[in-house]
GROMACS .gro file of C-alpha atoms in nm:
model
  197
    1MET     CA    1   9.555   8.072  12.091
    2ILE     CA    2   9.399   8.048  11.747
    3LYS     CA    3   9.181   7.757  11.860
    4ASP     CA    4   9.016   7.986  12.117
    5ILE     CA    5   8.832   8.173  11.841
    6PHE     CA    6   8.694   7.858  11.676
    7GLY     CA    7   8.318   7.841  11.719
    8LYS     CA    8   8.288   8.218  11.767
    9PRO     CA    9   8.066   8.412  11.522
   10ILE     CA   10   8.193   8.710  11.321
   11THR     CA   11   7.945   8.982  11.410
   12ASP     CA   12   8.114   9.266  11.220
   13ILE     CA   13   8.411   9.341  10.997
   14ARG     CA   14   8.542   9.696  10.999
   15CYS     CA   15   8.796   9.815  10.742
   16LYS     CA   16   9.016  10.124  10.727
   17PHE     CA   17   9.121  10.228  10.376
   18GLY     CA   18   9.431  10.433  10.308
   19MET     CA   19   9.717  10.515  10.071
   20GLN     CA   20  10.092  10.481  10.113
   21ASP     CA   21  10.365  10.650   9.910
   22GLY     CA   22  10.101  10.785   9.671
   23TRP     CA   23  10.061  10.461   9.475
   24LEU     CA   24   9.987  10.180   9.721
   25GLU     CA   25   9.635  10.123   9.852
   26THR     CA   26   9.615   9.988  10.206
   27VAL     CA   27   9.330   9.822  10.392
   28GLU     CA   28   9.334   9.715  10.755
   29CYS     CA   29   9.049   9.485  10.866
   30PHE     CA   30   8.919   9.431  11.219
   31PHE     CA   31   8.697   9.130  11.293
   32GLU     CA   32   8.442   9.159  11.571
   33LEU     CA   33   8.364   8.829  11.741
   34GLU     CA   34   8.048   8.765  11.945
   35ASN     CA   35   7.962   9.140  11.955
   36ASN     CA   36   8.234   9.149  12.216
   37PHE     CA   37   8.593   9.206  12.097
   38TYR     CA   38   8.800   9.262  11.781
   39ILE     CA   39   9.088   9.063  11.635
   40GLN     CA   40   9.298   9.077  11.320
   41ILE     CA   41   9.401   8.789  11.097
   42PRO     CA   42   9.762   8.690  11.177
   43TYR     CA   43  10.033   8.633  10.918
   44GLY     CA   44  10.117   8.271  10.839
   45TYR     CA   45  10.155   8.020  11.120
   46PRO     CA   46   9.930   8.127  11.409
   47HIS     CA   47  10.151   8.202  11.708
   48GLY     CA   48   9.850   8.365  11.873
   49ILE     CA   49   9.559   8.599  11.824
   50TRP     CA   50   9.572   8.952  11.960
   51ILE     CA   51   9.264   9.136  12.080
   52VAL     CA   52   9.277   9.485  11.924
   53GLU     CA   53   9.088   9.812  11.920
   54PRO     CA   54   8.964   9.898  11.569
   55ASP     CA   55   9.089  10.221  11.418
   56THR     CA   56   8.834  10.500  11.468
   57GLU     CA   57   8.823  10.551  11.088
   58ALA     CA   58   8.740  10.184  11.019
   59GLU     CA   59   8.392  10.134  10.874
   60SER     CA   60   8.168   9.827  10.875
   61ILE     CA   61   8.148   9.640  10.545
   62PHE     CA   62   7.799   9.517  10.643
   63ASN     CA   63   7.625   9.856  10.633
   64ASP     CA   64   7.458   9.773  10.299
   65LEU     CA   65   7.402   9.409  10.208
   66SER     CA   66   7.163   9.476   9.919
   67ASP     CA   67   7.237   9.331   9.576
   68ILE     CA   68   7.496   9.515   9.366
   69PRO     CA   69   7.379   9.693   9.048
   70ILE     CA   70   7.581   9.645   8.729
   71TYR     CA   71   7.509   9.912   8.467
   72HIS     CA   72   7.544   9.828   8.097
   73ILE     CA   73   7.641  10.113   7.865
   74ASN     CA   74   7.741  10.163   7.499
   75LYS     CA   75   7.499   9.907   7.356
   76GLU     CA   76   7.642   9.944   7.005
   77GLU     CA   77   7.993   9.880   7.146
   78LYS     CA   78   8.143  10.183   6.976
   79SER     CA   79   8.511  10.257   7.027
   80ILE     CA   80   8.615  10.555   7.241
   81SER     CA   81   8.713  10.754   6.931
   82GLU     CA   82   8.372  10.680   6.772
   83VAL     CA   83   8.193  10.793   7.088
   84ILE     CA   84   8.395  11.116   7.100
   85LYS     CA   85   8.333  11.185   6.732
   86LEU     CA   86   7.956  11.134   6.768
   87HIS     CA   87   7.942  11.344   7.084
   88ASN     CA   88   8.132  11.631   6.920
   89LYS     CA   89   7.892  11.611   6.625
   90ARG     CA   90   7.592  11.633   6.860
   91LYS     CA   91   7.751  11.934   7.034
   92GLN     CA   92   7.768  12.115   6.701
   93ASN     CA   93   7.396  12.065   6.640
   94ILE     CA   94   7.232  12.411   6.617
   95PHE     CA   95   6.992  12.326   6.899
   96ASN     CA   96   7.274  12.220   7.136
   97ARG     CA   97   7.489  12.521   7.039
   98LEU     CA   98   7.198  12.751   7.123
   99ARG     CA   99   7.146  12.577   7.462
  100LYS     CA  100   7.520  12.612   7.532
  101ALA     CA  101   7.511  12.986   7.454
  102LEU     CA  102   7.196  13.055   7.656
  103PHE     CA  103   7.221  12.812   7.947
  104ASN     CA  104   7.582  12.684   7.937
  105TYR     CA  105   7.432  12.337   7.875
  106GLU     CA  106   7.652  12.048   7.762
  107PRO     CA  107   7.470  11.749   7.611
  108PRO     CA  108   7.539  11.421   7.790
  109ILE     CA  109   7.737  11.147   7.620
  110LYS     CA  110   7.450  10.925   7.506
  111GLU     CA  111   7.662  10.612   7.475
  112TYR     CA  112   7.752  10.628   7.846
  113LYS     CA  113   7.391  10.635   7.959
  114PRO     CA  114   7.292  10.293   8.101
  115TYR     CA  115   7.053  10.097   7.882
  116LYS     CA  116   7.023   9.799   8.119
  117VAL     CA  117   7.082   9.723   8.487
  118GLU     CA  118   7.156   9.378   8.627
  119TYR     CA  119   7.182   9.295   8.995
  120HIS     CA  120   7.446   9.062   9.136
  121GLU     CA  121   7.412   8.897   9.473
  122ASN     CA  122   7.608   9.067   9.750
  123LYS     CA  123   7.788   8.769   9.901
  124LEU     CA  124   7.906   8.963  10.206
  125LYS     CA  125   7.578   8.851  10.362
  126TYR     CA  126   7.728   8.500  10.378
  127LEU     CA  127   8.004   8.623  10.612
  128ILE     CA  128   7.812   8.796  10.887
  129ASN     CA  129   7.722   8.587  11.194
  130ARG     CA  130   7.910   8.284  11.060
  131THR     CA  131   8.140   8.101  11.299
  132ILE     CA  132   8.512   8.042  11.248
  133VAL     CA  133   8.585   7.669  11.230
  134ASP     CA  134   8.948   7.654  11.115
  135TYR     CA  135   9.255   7.853  11.013
  136LEU     CA  136   9.470   7.801  10.702
  137TRP     CA  137   9.793   7.964  10.587
  138GLU     CA  138  10.047   7.950  10.306
  139ASN     CA  139  10.386   7.787  10.351
  140ASP     CA  140  10.595   8.104  10.323
  141ASN     CA  141  10.421   8.287  10.611
  142THR     CA  142  10.437   8.621  10.426
  143GLU     CA  143  10.062   8.654  10.362
  144LYS     CA  144   9.772   8.688  10.603
  145GLY     CA  145   9.613   8.360  10.710
  146ILE     CA  146   9.265   8.247  10.613
  147PHE     CA  147   8.962   8.186  10.834
  148GLU     CA  148   8.733   7.898  10.734
  149LEU     CA  149   8.370   7.962  10.821
  150ASP     CA  150   8.100   7.711  10.913
  151ASN     CA  151   7.919   7.760  10.579
  152GLY     CA  152   8.224   7.665  10.367
  153TYR     CA  153   8.335   8.022  10.295
  154PHE     CA  154   8.694   8.134  10.348
  155ILE     CA  155   8.804   8.490  10.427
  156THR     CA  156   9.140   8.662  10.431
  157GLU     CA  157   9.276   9.008  10.365
  158ARG     CA  158   9.551   9.168  10.162
  159TYR     CA  159   9.694   9.468  10.341
  160MET     CA  160   9.856   9.642  10.044
  161ALA     CA  161   9.836   9.649   9.662
  162PRO     CA  162   9.910   9.895   9.378
  163HIS     CA  163   9.654  10.174   9.343
  164GLY     CA  164   9.371  10.098   9.101
  165THR     CA  165   9.402   9.719   9.111
  166GLY     CA  166   9.133   9.668   9.376
  167ALA     CA  167   9.346   9.390   9.525
  168ALA     CA  168   9.392   9.544   9.870
  169GLY     CA  169   9.116   9.454  10.111
  170LEU     CA  170   8.900   9.169  10.230
  171HIS     CA  171   8.898   8.861  10.005
  172TYR     CA  172   8.641   8.584  10.035
  173TYR     CA  173   8.596   8.250   9.859
  174ASP     CA  174   8.279   8.043   9.847
  175SER     CA  175   8.458   7.706   9.850
  176LEU     CA  176   8.792   7.539   9.913
  177ASN     CA  177   8.829   7.485   9.538
  178SER     CA  178   8.796   7.856   9.459
  179LEU     CA  179   9.047   7.933   9.736
  180LYS     CA  180   9.298   7.682   9.594
  181GLU     CA  181   9.251   7.822   9.243
  182GLU     CA  182   9.405   8.146   9.366
  183LYS     CA  183   9.633   8.032   9.648
  184GLY     CA  184   9.744   7.691   9.518
  185GLU     CA  185   9.752   7.353   9.689
  186ASN     CA  186  10.022   7.424   9.950
  187LEU     CA  187   9.796   7.541  10.229
  188LYS     CA  188   9.848   7.435  10.589
  189ARG     CA  189   9.543   7.370  10.805
  190TYR     CA  190   9.555   7.431  11.182
  191SER     CA  191   9.311   7.152  11.269
  192GLU     CA  192   9.532   6.900  11.088
  193LEU     CA  193   9.842   7.029  11.263
  194ILE     CA  194   9.700   6.991  11.613
  195ASN     CA  195   9.544   6.652  11.530
  196GLY     CA  196   9.878   6.526  11.401
  197ASN     CA  197   9.775   6.480  11.035
   0.00000   0.00000   0.00000
Protein backbone atom coordinates (compact mmCIF):
# COMPACT_ATOMS: atom_id res chain seq x y z
CA MET A 1 0.00 0.00 0.00
CA ILE A 2 1.13 3.55 -0.67
CA LYS A 3 0.72 4.43 3.01
CA ASP A 4 3.38 1.83 3.89
CA ILE A 5 6.11 4.04 2.42
CA PHE A 6 5.07 7.16 4.35
CA GLY A 7 7.71 8.05 6.92
CA LYS A 8 10.45 6.23 5.01
CA PRO A 9 13.50 8.27 3.88
CA ILE A 10 14.65 8.40 0.25
CA THR A 11 18.29 7.34 0.50
CA ASP A 12 19.04 7.29 -3.23
CA ILE A 13 17.44 7.97 -6.61
CA ARG A 14 18.88 6.12 -9.58
CA CYS A 15 17.92 7.04 -13.15
CA LYS A 16 18.39 5.23 -16.45
CA PHE A 17 18.46 7.50 -19.51
CA GLY A 18 17.59 6.28 -22.98
CA MET A 19 16.14 7.08 -26.40
CA GLN A 20 13.13 5.66 -28.21
CA ASP A 21 12.34 5.86 -31.93
CA GLY A 22 15.30 8.22 -32.40
CA TRP A 23 13.48 11.32 -31.15
CA LEU A 24 12.04 10.57 -27.72
CA GLU A 25 14.18 10.79 -24.59
CA THR A 26 13.27 8.35 -21.83
CA VAL A 27 14.17 8.32 -18.15
CA GLU A 28 13.27 5.61 -15.67
CA CYS A 29 13.77 6.49 -11.97
CA PHE A 30 14.22 4.08 -9.07
CA PHE A 31 13.79 5.36 -5.51
CA GLU A 32 15.75 3.66 -2.74
CA LEU A 33 14.03 3.77 0.63
CA GLU A 34 15.84 3.28 3.95
CA ASN A 35 18.99 1.96 2.20
CA ASN A 36 16.95 -1.18 1.85
CA PHE A 37 14.74 -1.52 -1.26
CA TYR A 38 13.72 0.31 -4.45
CA ILE A 39 10.32 1.44 -5.68
CA GLN A 40 9.00 3.43 -8.62
CA ILE A 41 6.39 6.16 -8.59
CA PRO A 42 3.03 4.72 -9.72
CA TYR A 43 0.75 6.31 -12.30
CA GLY A 44 -2.28 8.17 -10.96
CA TYR A 45 -4.37 6.64 -8.20
CA PRO A 46 -2.11 4.44 -6.05
CA HIS A 47 -3.35 0.87 -6.31
CA GLY A 48 -0.11 -0.24 -4.68
CA ILE A 49 3.64 0.17 -4.65
CA TRP A 50 5.86 -2.45 -6.22
CA ILE A 51 9.33 -3.24 -4.91
CA VAL A 52 11.65 -3.33 -7.94
CA GLU A 53 15.26 -4.01 -8.87
CA PRO A 54 16.90 -0.94 -10.45
CA ASP A 55 18.21 -1.32 -13.97
CA THR A 56 21.96 -2.06 -13.92
CA GLU A 57 22.54 1.04 -16.10
CA ALA A 58 20.70 3.36 -13.69
CA GLU A 59 22.99 5.92 -12.03
CA SER A 60 22.57 7.84 -8.79
CA ILE A 61 21.59 11.49 -9.19
CA PHE A 62 23.28 12.25 -5.85
CA ASN A 63 26.86 11.54 -6.96
CA ASP A 64 27.67 15.27 -7.15
CA LEU A 65 25.66 17.69 -5.02
CA SER A 66 27.99 20.66 -5.49
CA ASP A 67 26.62 23.95 -6.77
CA ILE A 68 26.03 24.21 -10.53
CA PRO A 69 28.23 26.59 -12.56
CA ILE A 70 26.55 28.89 -15.09
CA TYR A 71 29.00 30.30 -17.65
CA HIS A 72 28.32 33.70 -19.22
CA ILE A 73 29.63 34.25 -22.75
CA ASN A 74 29.38 36.88 -25.52
CA LYS A 75 29.49 39.90 -23.21
CA GLU A 76 28.83 42.31 -26.09
CA GLU A 77 25.76 40.24 -27.07
CA LYS A 78 26.77 40.02 -30.71
CA SER A 79 24.54 38.11 -33.10
CA ILE A 80 25.69 34.75 -34.48
CA SER A 81 26.45 36.31 -37.87
CA GLU A 82 28.52 39.06 -36.19
CA VAL A 83 30.47 36.46 -34.22
CA ILE A 84 31.16 34.42 -37.36
CA LYS A 85 32.24 37.51 -39.29
CA LEU A 86 34.66 38.60 -36.54
CA HIS A 87 36.04 35.09 -36.15
CA ASN A 88 36.65 34.75 -39.90
CA LYS A 89 38.40 38.12 -39.85
CA ARG A 90 40.66 36.97 -37.00
CA LYS A 91 41.46 33.76 -38.92
CA GLN A 92 42.69 35.85 -41.85
CA ASN A 93 45.12 37.76 -39.63
CA ILE A 94 48.67 37.10 -40.91
CA PHE A 95 49.75 35.77 -37.51
CA ASN A 96 46.86 33.26 -37.33
CA ARG A 97 47.35 32.21 -40.97
CA LEU A 98 51.00 31.49 -40.24
CA ARG A 99 50.08 29.44 -37.12
CA LYS A 100 47.53 27.51 -39.21
CA ALA A 101 50.15 26.72 -41.88
CA LEU A 102 52.85 25.70 -39.40
CA PHE A 103 50.91 24.10 -36.56
CA ASN A 104 47.39 23.55 -37.96
CA TYR A 105 46.18 25.94 -35.23
CA GLU A 106 42.65 27.37 -35.34
CA PRO A 107 42.04 30.44 -33.16
CA PRO A 108 39.24 29.99 -30.63
CA ILE A 109 36.00 31.92 -30.98
CA LYS A 110 36.66 34.70 -28.47
CA GLU A 111 33.00 35.54 -27.95
CA TYR A 112 32.29 32.01 -26.70
CA LYS A 113 34.95 32.15 -24.01
CA PRO A 114 33.32 32.62 -20.58
CA TYR A 115 33.84 36.04 -19.05
CA LYS A 116 31.95 35.29 -15.82
CA VAL A 117 30.85 32.25 -13.82
CA GLU A 118 27.92 32.19 -11.42
CA TYR A 119 27.02 29.27 -9.18
CA HIS A 120 23.44 28.15 -8.59
CA GLU A 121 22.44 26.02 -5.66
CA ASN A 122 22.02 22.34 -6.47
CA LYS A 123 18.62 21.66 -4.92
CA LEU A 124 18.95 17.89 -5.28
CA LYS A 125 20.53 18.03 -1.83
CA TYR A 126 17.05 18.82 -0.47
CA LEU A 127 15.75 15.45 -1.69
CA ILE A 128 18.22 13.00 -0.22
CA ASN A 129 17.35 11.49 3.18
CA ARG A 130 13.97 13.24 3.26
CA THR A 131 10.94 11.19 4.24
CA ILE A 132 7.83 10.68 2.12
CA VAL A 133 4.78 12.10 3.90
CA ASP A 134 2.05 11.98 1.25
CA TYR A 135 1.17 11.10 -2.34
CA LEU A 136 -0.63 13.29 -4.89
CA TRP A 137 -1.86 12.60 -8.41
CA GLU A 138 -3.71 14.26 -11.27
CA ASN A 139 -7.32 13.45 -12.06
CA ASP A 140 -6.72 11.76 -15.41
CA ASN A 141 -4.31 9.10 -14.04
CA THR A 142 -2.09 9.31 -17.15
CA GLU A 143 0.91 10.92 -15.43
CA LYS A 144 3.17 9.63 -12.69
CA GLY A 145 2.09 10.53 -9.16
CA ILE A 146 3.92 12.92 -6.88
CA PHE A 147 5.65 12.23 -3.57
CA GLU A 148 5.44 14.97 -0.93
CA LEU A 149 8.51 15.12 1.29
CA ASP A 150 8.77 16.20 4.92
CA ASN A 151 10.57 19.45 4.00
CA GLY A 152 7.77 20.68 1.69
CA TYR A 153 9.40 19.52 -1.55
CA PHE A 154 7.48 17.47 -4.12
CA ILE A 155 9.04 15.02 -6.58
CA THR A 156 7.72 13.22 -9.63
CA GLU A 157 9.09 11.98 -12.92
CA ARG A 158 8.23 12.21 -16.59
CA TYR A 159 9.12 9.02 -18.40
CA MET A 160 9.23 10.36 -21.95
CA ALA A 161 9.58 13.68 -23.82
CA PRO A 162 10.82 14.90 -27.23
CA HIS A 163 14.61 14.89 -27.61
CA GLY A 164 16.27 18.19 -26.69
CA THR A 165 13.48 19.52 -24.47
CA GLY A 166 15.01 18.30 -21.21
CA ALA A 167 11.50 17.45 -20.00
CA ALA A 168 12.06 13.72 -19.47
CA GLY A 169 13.39 12.88 -16.03
CA LEU A 170 13.00 13.69 -12.37
CA HIS A 171 11.03 16.86 -11.59
CA TYR A 172 11.03 18.53 -8.19
CA TYR A 173 9.19 21.52 -6.74
CA ASP A 174 10.13 23.46 -3.62
CA SER A 175 6.53 24.22 -2.60
CA LEU A 176 2.92 23.27 -3.23
CA ASN A 177 2.44 26.60 -5.03
CA SER A 178 5.22 25.90 -7.53
CA LEU A 179 3.77 22.41 -8.09
CA LYS A 180 0.30 23.84 -8.76
CA GLU A 181 1.73 26.44 -11.14
CA GLU A 182 2.73 23.60 -13.44
CA LYS A 183 0.17 20.91 -12.65
CA GLY A 184 -2.90 23.03 -11.87
CA GLU A 185 -5.31 22.89 -8.95
CA ASN A 186 -6.93 19.51 -9.68
CA LEU A 187 -4.59 17.36 -7.63
CA LYS A 188 -5.84 14.53 -5.45
CA ARG A 189 -4.12 13.89 -2.13
CA TYR A 190 -3.95 10.38 -0.66
CA SER A 191 -4.08 11.51 2.98
CA GLU A 192 -7.33 13.38 2.30
CA LEU A 193 -8.82 10.37 0.53
CA ILE A 194 -8.17 7.97 3.41
CA ASN A 195 -9.28 10.53 6.01
CA GLY A 196 -12.54 11.07 4.14
CA ASN A 197 -11.93 14.74 3.17
